[in-house]
C-alpha positions as a printed NumPy array, in Angstrom:
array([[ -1.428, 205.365,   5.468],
       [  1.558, 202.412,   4.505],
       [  4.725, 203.552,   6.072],
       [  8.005, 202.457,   3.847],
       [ 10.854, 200.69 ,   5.947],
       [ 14.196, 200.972,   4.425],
       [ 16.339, 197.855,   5.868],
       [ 19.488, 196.729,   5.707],
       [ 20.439, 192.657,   4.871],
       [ 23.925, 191.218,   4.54 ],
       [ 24.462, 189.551,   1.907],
       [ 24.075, 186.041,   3.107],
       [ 20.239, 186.924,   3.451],
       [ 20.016, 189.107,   0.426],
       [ 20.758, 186.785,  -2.   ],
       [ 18.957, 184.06 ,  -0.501],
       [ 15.653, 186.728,  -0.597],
       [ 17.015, 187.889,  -4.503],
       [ 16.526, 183.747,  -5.618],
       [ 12.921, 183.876,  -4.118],
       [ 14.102, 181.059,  -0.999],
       [ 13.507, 183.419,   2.041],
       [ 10.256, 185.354,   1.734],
       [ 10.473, 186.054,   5.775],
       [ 11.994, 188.812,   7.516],
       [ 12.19 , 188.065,  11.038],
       [ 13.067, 192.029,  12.871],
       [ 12.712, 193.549,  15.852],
       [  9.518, 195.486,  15.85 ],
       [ 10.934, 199.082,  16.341],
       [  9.556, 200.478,  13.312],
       [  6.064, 199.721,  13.563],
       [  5.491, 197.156,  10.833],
       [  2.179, 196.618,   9.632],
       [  0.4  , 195.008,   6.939],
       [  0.308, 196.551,   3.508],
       [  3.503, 198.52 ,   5.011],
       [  6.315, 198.485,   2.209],
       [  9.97 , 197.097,   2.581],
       [ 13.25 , 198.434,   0.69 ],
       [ 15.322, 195.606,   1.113],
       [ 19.503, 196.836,   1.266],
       [ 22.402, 194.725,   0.393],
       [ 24.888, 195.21 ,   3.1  ],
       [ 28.25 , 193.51 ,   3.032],
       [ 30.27 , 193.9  ,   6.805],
       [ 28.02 , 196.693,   7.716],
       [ 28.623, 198.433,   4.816],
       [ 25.882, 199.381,   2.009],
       [ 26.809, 198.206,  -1.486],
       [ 24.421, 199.798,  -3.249],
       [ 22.023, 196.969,  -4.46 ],
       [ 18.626, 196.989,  -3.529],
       [ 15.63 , 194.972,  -4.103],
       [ 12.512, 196.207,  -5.704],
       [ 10.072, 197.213,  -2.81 ],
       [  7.972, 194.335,  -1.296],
       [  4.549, 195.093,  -0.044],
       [  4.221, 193.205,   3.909],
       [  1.519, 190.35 ,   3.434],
       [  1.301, 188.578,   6.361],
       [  2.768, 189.952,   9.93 ],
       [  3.104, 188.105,  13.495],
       [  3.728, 189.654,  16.647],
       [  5.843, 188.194,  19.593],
       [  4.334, 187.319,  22.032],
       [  3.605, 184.22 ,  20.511],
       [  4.577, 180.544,  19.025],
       [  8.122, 181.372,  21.023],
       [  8.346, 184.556,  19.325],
       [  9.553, 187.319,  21.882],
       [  7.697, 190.46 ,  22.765],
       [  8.863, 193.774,  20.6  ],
       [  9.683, 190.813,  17.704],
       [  7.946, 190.221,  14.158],
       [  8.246, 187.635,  11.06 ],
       [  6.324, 188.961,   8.484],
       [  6.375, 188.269,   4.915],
       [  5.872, 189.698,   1.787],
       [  4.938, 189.987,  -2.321],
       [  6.215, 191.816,  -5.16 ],
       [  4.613, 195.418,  -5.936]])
């Protein structure tokens, strides 16, 4: 059964993900992602939630450290529109 991950990203990031030029999230892995997992994506702003948020993003690809320099208990996975 697809889990849904609710995650924060300052707004840097969030923007840069809203235009369609970062389609990665690189996380630590304490959530158990997995493929076909969904992602609510958060805008935070100095640790503080503004209240925008993405529509969800359904996890399409998904690498686990250790690998390619990638640390153990770390993922990059990316993702599509639902």
């Amino acid at each position: 059964m697809r889990k849904h991950h609710y995650i924060q990203c300052e707004t840097q990031y969030y923007q840069e993900i809203e235009r369609g030029f970062k389609r990665f999230e690189l996380r630590l892995n304490d959530r158990g992602y997995e493929k076909g997992d969904l992602v609510y994506l958060e805008e935070v702003a100095n640790g503080v939630l503004t209240g925008r948020h993405l529509p969800p993003k359904e996890i399409g690809y998904i690498l686990y450290g250790p690998t390619l320099g990638l640390a153990e208990g770390w993922c990059i996975f990316t993702w599509w529109n639902i």
